[in-house]
Every structure is written in structure tokens, then in C-alpha cells.
mmCIF file of C-alpha atoms in Angstrom:
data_model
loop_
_atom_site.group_PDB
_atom_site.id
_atom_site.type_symbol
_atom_site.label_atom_id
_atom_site.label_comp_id
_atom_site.label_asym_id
_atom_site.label_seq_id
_atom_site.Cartn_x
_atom_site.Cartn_y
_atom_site.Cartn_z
ATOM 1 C CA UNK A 150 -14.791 -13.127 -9.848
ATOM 2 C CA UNK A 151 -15.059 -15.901 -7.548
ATOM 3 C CA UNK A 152 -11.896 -16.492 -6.314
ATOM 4 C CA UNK A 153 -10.952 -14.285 -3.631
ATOM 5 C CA UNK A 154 -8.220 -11.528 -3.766
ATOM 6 C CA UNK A 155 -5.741 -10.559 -1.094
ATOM 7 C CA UNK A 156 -3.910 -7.478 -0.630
ATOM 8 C CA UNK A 157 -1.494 -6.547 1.950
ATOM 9 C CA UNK A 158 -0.077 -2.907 2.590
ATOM 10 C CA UNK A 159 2.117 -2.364 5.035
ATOM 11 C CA UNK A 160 4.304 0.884 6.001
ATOM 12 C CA UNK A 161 4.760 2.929 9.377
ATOM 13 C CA UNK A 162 2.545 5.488 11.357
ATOM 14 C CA UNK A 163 1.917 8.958 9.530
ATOM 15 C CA UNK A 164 2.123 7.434 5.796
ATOM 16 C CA UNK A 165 -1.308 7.539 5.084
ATOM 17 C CA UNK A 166 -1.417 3.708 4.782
ATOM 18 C CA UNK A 167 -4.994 3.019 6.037
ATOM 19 C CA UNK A 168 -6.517 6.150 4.170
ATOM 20 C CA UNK A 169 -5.201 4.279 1.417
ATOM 21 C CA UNK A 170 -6.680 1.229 2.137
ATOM 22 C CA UNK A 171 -10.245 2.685 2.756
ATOM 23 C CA UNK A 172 -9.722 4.215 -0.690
ATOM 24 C CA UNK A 173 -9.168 1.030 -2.512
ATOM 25 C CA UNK A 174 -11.817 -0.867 0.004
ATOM 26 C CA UNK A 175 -14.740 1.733 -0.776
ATOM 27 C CA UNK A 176 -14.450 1.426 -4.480
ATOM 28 C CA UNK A 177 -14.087 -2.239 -4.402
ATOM 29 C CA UNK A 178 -17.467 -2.606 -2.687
ATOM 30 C CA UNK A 179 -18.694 -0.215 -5.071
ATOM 31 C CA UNK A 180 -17.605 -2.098 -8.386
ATOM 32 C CA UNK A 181 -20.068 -4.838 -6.331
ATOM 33 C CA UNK A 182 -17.538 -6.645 -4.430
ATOM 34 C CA UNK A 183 -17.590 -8.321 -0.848
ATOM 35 C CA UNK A 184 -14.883 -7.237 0.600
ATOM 36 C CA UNK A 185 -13.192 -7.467 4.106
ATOM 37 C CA UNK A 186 -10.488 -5.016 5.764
ATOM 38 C CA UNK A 187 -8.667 -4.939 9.017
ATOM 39 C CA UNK A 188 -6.258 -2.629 10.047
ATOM 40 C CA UNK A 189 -3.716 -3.024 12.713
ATOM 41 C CA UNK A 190 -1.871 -0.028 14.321
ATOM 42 C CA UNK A 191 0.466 -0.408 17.436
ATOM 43 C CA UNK A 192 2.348 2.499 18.186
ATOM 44 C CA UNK A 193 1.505 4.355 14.902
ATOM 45 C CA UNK A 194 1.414 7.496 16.026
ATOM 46 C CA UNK A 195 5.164 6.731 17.514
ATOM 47 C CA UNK A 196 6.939 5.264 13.940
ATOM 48 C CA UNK A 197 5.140 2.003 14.472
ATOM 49 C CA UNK A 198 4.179 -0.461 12.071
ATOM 50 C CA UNK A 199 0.342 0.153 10.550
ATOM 51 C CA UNK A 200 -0.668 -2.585 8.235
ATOM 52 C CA UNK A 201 -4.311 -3.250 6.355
ATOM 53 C CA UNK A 202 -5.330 -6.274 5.378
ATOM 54 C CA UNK A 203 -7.791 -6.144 2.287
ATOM 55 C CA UNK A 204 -9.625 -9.193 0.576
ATOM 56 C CA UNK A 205 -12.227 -9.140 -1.655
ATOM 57 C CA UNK A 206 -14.581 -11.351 -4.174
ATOM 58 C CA UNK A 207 -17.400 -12.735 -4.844
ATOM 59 C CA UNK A 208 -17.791 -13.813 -0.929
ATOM 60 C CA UNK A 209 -15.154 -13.167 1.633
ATOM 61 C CA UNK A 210 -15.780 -14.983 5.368
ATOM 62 C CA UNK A 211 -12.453 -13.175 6.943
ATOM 63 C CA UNK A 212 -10.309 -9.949 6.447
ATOM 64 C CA UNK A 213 -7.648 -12.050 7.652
ATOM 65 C CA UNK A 214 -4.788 -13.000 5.318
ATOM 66 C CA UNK A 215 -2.474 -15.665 6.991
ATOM 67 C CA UNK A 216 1.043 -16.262 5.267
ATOM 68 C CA UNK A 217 1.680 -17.291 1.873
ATOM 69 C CA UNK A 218 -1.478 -16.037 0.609
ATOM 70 C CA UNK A 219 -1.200 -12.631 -0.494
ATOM 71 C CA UNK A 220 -1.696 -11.561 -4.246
ATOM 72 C CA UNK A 221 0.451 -8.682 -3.848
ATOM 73 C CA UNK A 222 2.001 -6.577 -1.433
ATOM 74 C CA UNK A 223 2.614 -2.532 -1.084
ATOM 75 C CA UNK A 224 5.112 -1.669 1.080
ATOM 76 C CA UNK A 225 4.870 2.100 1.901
ATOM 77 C CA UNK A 226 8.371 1.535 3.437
ATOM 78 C CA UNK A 227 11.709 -0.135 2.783
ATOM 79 C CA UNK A 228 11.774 -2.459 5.903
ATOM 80 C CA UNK A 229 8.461 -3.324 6.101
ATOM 81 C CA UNK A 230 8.706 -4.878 3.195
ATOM 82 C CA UNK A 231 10.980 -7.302 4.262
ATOM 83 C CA UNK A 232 9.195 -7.870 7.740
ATOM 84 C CA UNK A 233 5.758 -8.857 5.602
ATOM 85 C CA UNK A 234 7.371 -11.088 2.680
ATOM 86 C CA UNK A 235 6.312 -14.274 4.218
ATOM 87 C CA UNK A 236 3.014 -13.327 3.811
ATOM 88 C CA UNK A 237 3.328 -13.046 0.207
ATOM 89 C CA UNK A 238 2.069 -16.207 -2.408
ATOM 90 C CA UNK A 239 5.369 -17.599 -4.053
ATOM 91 C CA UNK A 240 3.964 -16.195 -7.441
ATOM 92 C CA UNK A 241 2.812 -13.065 -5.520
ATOM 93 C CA UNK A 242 3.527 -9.216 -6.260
ATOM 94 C CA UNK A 243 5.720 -6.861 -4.549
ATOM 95 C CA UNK A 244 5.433 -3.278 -4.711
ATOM 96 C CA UNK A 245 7.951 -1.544 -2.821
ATOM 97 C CA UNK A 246 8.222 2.279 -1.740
ATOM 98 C CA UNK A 247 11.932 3.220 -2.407
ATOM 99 C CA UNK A 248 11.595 5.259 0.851
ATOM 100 C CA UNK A 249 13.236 4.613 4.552
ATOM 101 C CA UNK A 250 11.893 5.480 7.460
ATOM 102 C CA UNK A 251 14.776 4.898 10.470
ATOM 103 C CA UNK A 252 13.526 2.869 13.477
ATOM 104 C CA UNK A 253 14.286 4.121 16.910
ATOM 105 C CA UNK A 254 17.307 2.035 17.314
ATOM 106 C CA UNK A 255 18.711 3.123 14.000
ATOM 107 C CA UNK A 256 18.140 6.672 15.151
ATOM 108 C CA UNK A 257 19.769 6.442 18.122
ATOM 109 C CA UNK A 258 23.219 5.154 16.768
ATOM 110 C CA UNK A 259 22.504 1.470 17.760
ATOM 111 C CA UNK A 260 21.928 -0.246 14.788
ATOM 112 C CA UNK A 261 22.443 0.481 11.258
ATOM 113 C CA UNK A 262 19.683 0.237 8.214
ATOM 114 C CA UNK A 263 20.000 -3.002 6.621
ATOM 115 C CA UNK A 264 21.738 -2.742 3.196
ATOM 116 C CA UNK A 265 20.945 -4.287 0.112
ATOM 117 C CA UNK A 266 16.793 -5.211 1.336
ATOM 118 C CA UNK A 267 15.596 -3.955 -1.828
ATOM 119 C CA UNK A 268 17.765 -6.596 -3.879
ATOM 120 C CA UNK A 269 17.331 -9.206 -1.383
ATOM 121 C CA UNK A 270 13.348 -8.863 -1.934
ATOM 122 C CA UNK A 271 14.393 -8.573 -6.030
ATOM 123 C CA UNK A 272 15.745 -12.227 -5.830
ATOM 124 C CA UNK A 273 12.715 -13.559 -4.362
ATOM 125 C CA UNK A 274 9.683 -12.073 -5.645
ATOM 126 C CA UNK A 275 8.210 -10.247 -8.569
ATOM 127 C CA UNK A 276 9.178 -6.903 -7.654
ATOM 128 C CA UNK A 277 8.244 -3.345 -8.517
ATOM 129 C CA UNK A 278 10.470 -0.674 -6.997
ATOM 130 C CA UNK A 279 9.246 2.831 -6.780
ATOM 131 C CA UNK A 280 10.078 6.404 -5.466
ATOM 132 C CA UNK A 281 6.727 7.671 -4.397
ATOM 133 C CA UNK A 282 7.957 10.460 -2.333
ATOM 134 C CA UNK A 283 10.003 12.185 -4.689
ATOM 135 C CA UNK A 284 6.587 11.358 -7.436
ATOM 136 C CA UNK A 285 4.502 12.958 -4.787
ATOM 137 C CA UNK A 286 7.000 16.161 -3.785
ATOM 138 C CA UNK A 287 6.831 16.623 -8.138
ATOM 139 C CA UNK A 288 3.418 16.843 -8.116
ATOM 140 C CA UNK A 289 3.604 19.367 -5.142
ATOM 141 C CA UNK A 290 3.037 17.483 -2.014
ATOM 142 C CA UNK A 291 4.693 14.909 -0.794
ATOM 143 C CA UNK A 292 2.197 13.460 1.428
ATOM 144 C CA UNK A 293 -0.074 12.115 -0.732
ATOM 145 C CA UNK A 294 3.170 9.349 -1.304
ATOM 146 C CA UNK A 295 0.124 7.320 -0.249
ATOM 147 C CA UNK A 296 -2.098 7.710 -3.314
ATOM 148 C CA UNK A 297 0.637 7.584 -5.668
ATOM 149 C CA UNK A 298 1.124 3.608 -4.034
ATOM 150 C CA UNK A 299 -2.412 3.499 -4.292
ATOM 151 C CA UNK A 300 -1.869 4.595 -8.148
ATOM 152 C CA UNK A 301 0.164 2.058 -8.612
ATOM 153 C CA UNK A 302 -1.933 -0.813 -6.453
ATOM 154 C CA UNK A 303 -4.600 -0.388 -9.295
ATOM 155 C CA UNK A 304 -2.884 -0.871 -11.908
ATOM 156 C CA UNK A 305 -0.911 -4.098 -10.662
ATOM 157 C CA UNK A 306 -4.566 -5.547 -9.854
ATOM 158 C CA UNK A 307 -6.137 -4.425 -13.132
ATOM 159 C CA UNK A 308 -8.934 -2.395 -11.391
ATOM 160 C CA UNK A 309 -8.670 0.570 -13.585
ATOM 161 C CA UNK A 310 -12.620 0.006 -14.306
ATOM 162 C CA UNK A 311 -13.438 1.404 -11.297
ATOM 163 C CA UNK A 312 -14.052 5.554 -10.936
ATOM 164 C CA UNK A 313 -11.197 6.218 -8.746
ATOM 165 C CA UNK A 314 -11.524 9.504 -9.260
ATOM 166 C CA UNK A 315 -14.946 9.717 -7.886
ATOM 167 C CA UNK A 316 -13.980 7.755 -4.554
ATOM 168 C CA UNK A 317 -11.162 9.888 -3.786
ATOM 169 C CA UNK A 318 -13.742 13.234 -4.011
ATOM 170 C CA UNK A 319 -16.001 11.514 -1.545
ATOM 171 C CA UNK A 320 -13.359 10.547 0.623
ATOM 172 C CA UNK A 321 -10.517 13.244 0.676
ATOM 173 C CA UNK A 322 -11.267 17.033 2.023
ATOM 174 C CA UNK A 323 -12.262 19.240 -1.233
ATOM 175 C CA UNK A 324 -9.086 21.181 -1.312
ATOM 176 C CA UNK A 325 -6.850 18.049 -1.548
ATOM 177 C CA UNK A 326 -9.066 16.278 -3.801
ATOM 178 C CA UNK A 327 -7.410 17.574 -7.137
ATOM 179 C CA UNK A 328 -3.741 16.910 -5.926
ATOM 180 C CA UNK A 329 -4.838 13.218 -4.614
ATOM 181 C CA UNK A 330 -6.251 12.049 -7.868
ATOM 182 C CA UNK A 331 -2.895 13.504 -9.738
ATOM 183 C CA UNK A 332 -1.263 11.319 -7.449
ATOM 184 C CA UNK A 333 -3.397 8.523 -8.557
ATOM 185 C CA UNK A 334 -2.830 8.872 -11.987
ATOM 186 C CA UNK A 335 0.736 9.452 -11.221
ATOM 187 C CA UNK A 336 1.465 5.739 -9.490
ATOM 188 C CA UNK A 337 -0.801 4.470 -12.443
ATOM 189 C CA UNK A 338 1.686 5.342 -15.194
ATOM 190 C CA UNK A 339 5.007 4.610 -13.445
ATOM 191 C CA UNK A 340 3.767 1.195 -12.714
#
């Protein structure tokens, strides 16, 4: 592959996004890729936004991904979605979480959740809309929402050559390392 690959997650503190993202980095560079990652987290641990930036090829200078130039996008949140979408190429892919996480300013009566994001994203971009959470809480826990994302990540980027299963063991404690890879699987076939 020479031409360099961009993806963007994005969600909110506590969603697991940059274990994610170390996931799908490590077996990247394993299947022989360059690849580049940056993570920004401001206020995570508070709700704040966490997003990972993820490119990879043959040769990648910068883990930087300016606007317009992501391949495809996983939100791990409603909102976020819409706050990244600019970022996103015009024939670029949207995968979106089904799942809201209120802002402090929702939660304190000031403002309302936007209405109607999901189907304002739908008229712009090719979008896949999932329910991760509720896939995760089936398979038992409801945290590993991230994997199931992850799931479905590989499959929208056709990187189901790479042993998945074998990252996640050498990544994930041993007692979560069975439930993670259902969850893999999992966003893999709802994709």
C-alpha cells in the first residue's frame, strides 16, 4: 500500500477510545505498516473529548490528520460525531456509536441534546449507525463498547488479515481477553 490511510476516532473520557486505538495501531505495525498515532485528551477523566488520530502506509511523516482527509471516522459517541465531520474526506466513512453521553450543560438543565444529529450526519456522509453498548451489555459487559467499534473499524478498512485476536491477548489483562475478542467479532458481523 502506498498511499497513506487515515483514521479518526473520536468519543469522550472513560470509553476506552485510545485502548482502542493502540489495538488497531499495534497490529497495523505488525501486518508491516508505518504507522503514526496521536492521542489528545483534555479533561477526559471529567466527560471530555479524547480523540486518536491513526495513519498508516507504506511511509507516514505525521500522525496528524488535518480536515478533509480522513478515510473514515468512529465516533464512540453521538455528538462527537458531529463536532469531527469536517475532518472527514467528502467520499469518507462514518461509523457512528448510537450512544449519548450528556455534556455538563445538558446535565445541568441548560441546554438540551441536539435532535435529529444522527440523520443530519446520514445526509452528508456514508454512514454506518450502530448500538455498541447494548452489543457489548449482550455479550456480558458493556464496557468493552470499545472493541465492538473496533470490530467494526476492521471490517470497514478491510484489515481482517491481520490476527486480531492475537493483539488483543497481548494487550488486554488475561481475564478480559476472551470477552474482548467476542466483542471484536461482534462489531465485525454487524458491520
Amino acid at each position: 500500500m502506498t498511499e497513506v490511510k487515515n483514521i479518526l476516532l473520536v468519543g469522550v473520557g472513560g470509553q476506552g477510545t485510545i485502548l482502542a486505538s493502540k489495538i488497531l495501531s499495534t497490529g497495523l505495525m505488525e501486518a508491516g505498516y508505518d504507522v503514526k498515532m496521536s492521542e489528545i485528551h483534555g479533561m477526559s477523566q471529567r466527560g471530555g473529548s479524547v480523540t486518536t488520530q491513526v495513519r498508516f502506509g507504506e511511509e507516514v511523516y505525521s500522525p496528524i490528520i488535518g480536515k478533509g482527509e480522513a478515510d473514515i471516522l468512529v465516533s464512540f459517541e453521538v455528538m462527537e460525531a458531529l463536532r469531527w465531520l469536517d475532518h472527514l474526506k467528502p467520499n469518507g466513512k462514518m461509523v457512528i456509536n448510537d450512544y449519548k453521553i450528556p455534556s455538563v450543560p445538558i446535565l445541568t438543565g441548560k441546554k438540551n441534546y441536539p435532535k435529529g444529529v444522527i440523520d443530519r450526519i446520514k445526509e452528508k456522509v456514508d454512514t454506518t449507525v450502530l448500538n455498541a453498548a447494548k452489543i457489548a451489555e449482550e455479550l456480558g459487559n458493556v464496557r468493552t463498547m470499545n472493541i465492538v467499534l473496533l470490530g467494526s473499524l476492521v471490517k470497514a478498512m478491510g484489515l481482517e488479515g491481520i490476527d486480531w485476536e492475537e493483539i488483543i491477548q497481548k494487550t488486554v489483562k488475561e481475564k478480559f481477553v476472551h470477552m474482548n475478542i467476542k466483542a471484536l467479532k461482534a462489531g465485525m458481523e454487524r458491520l
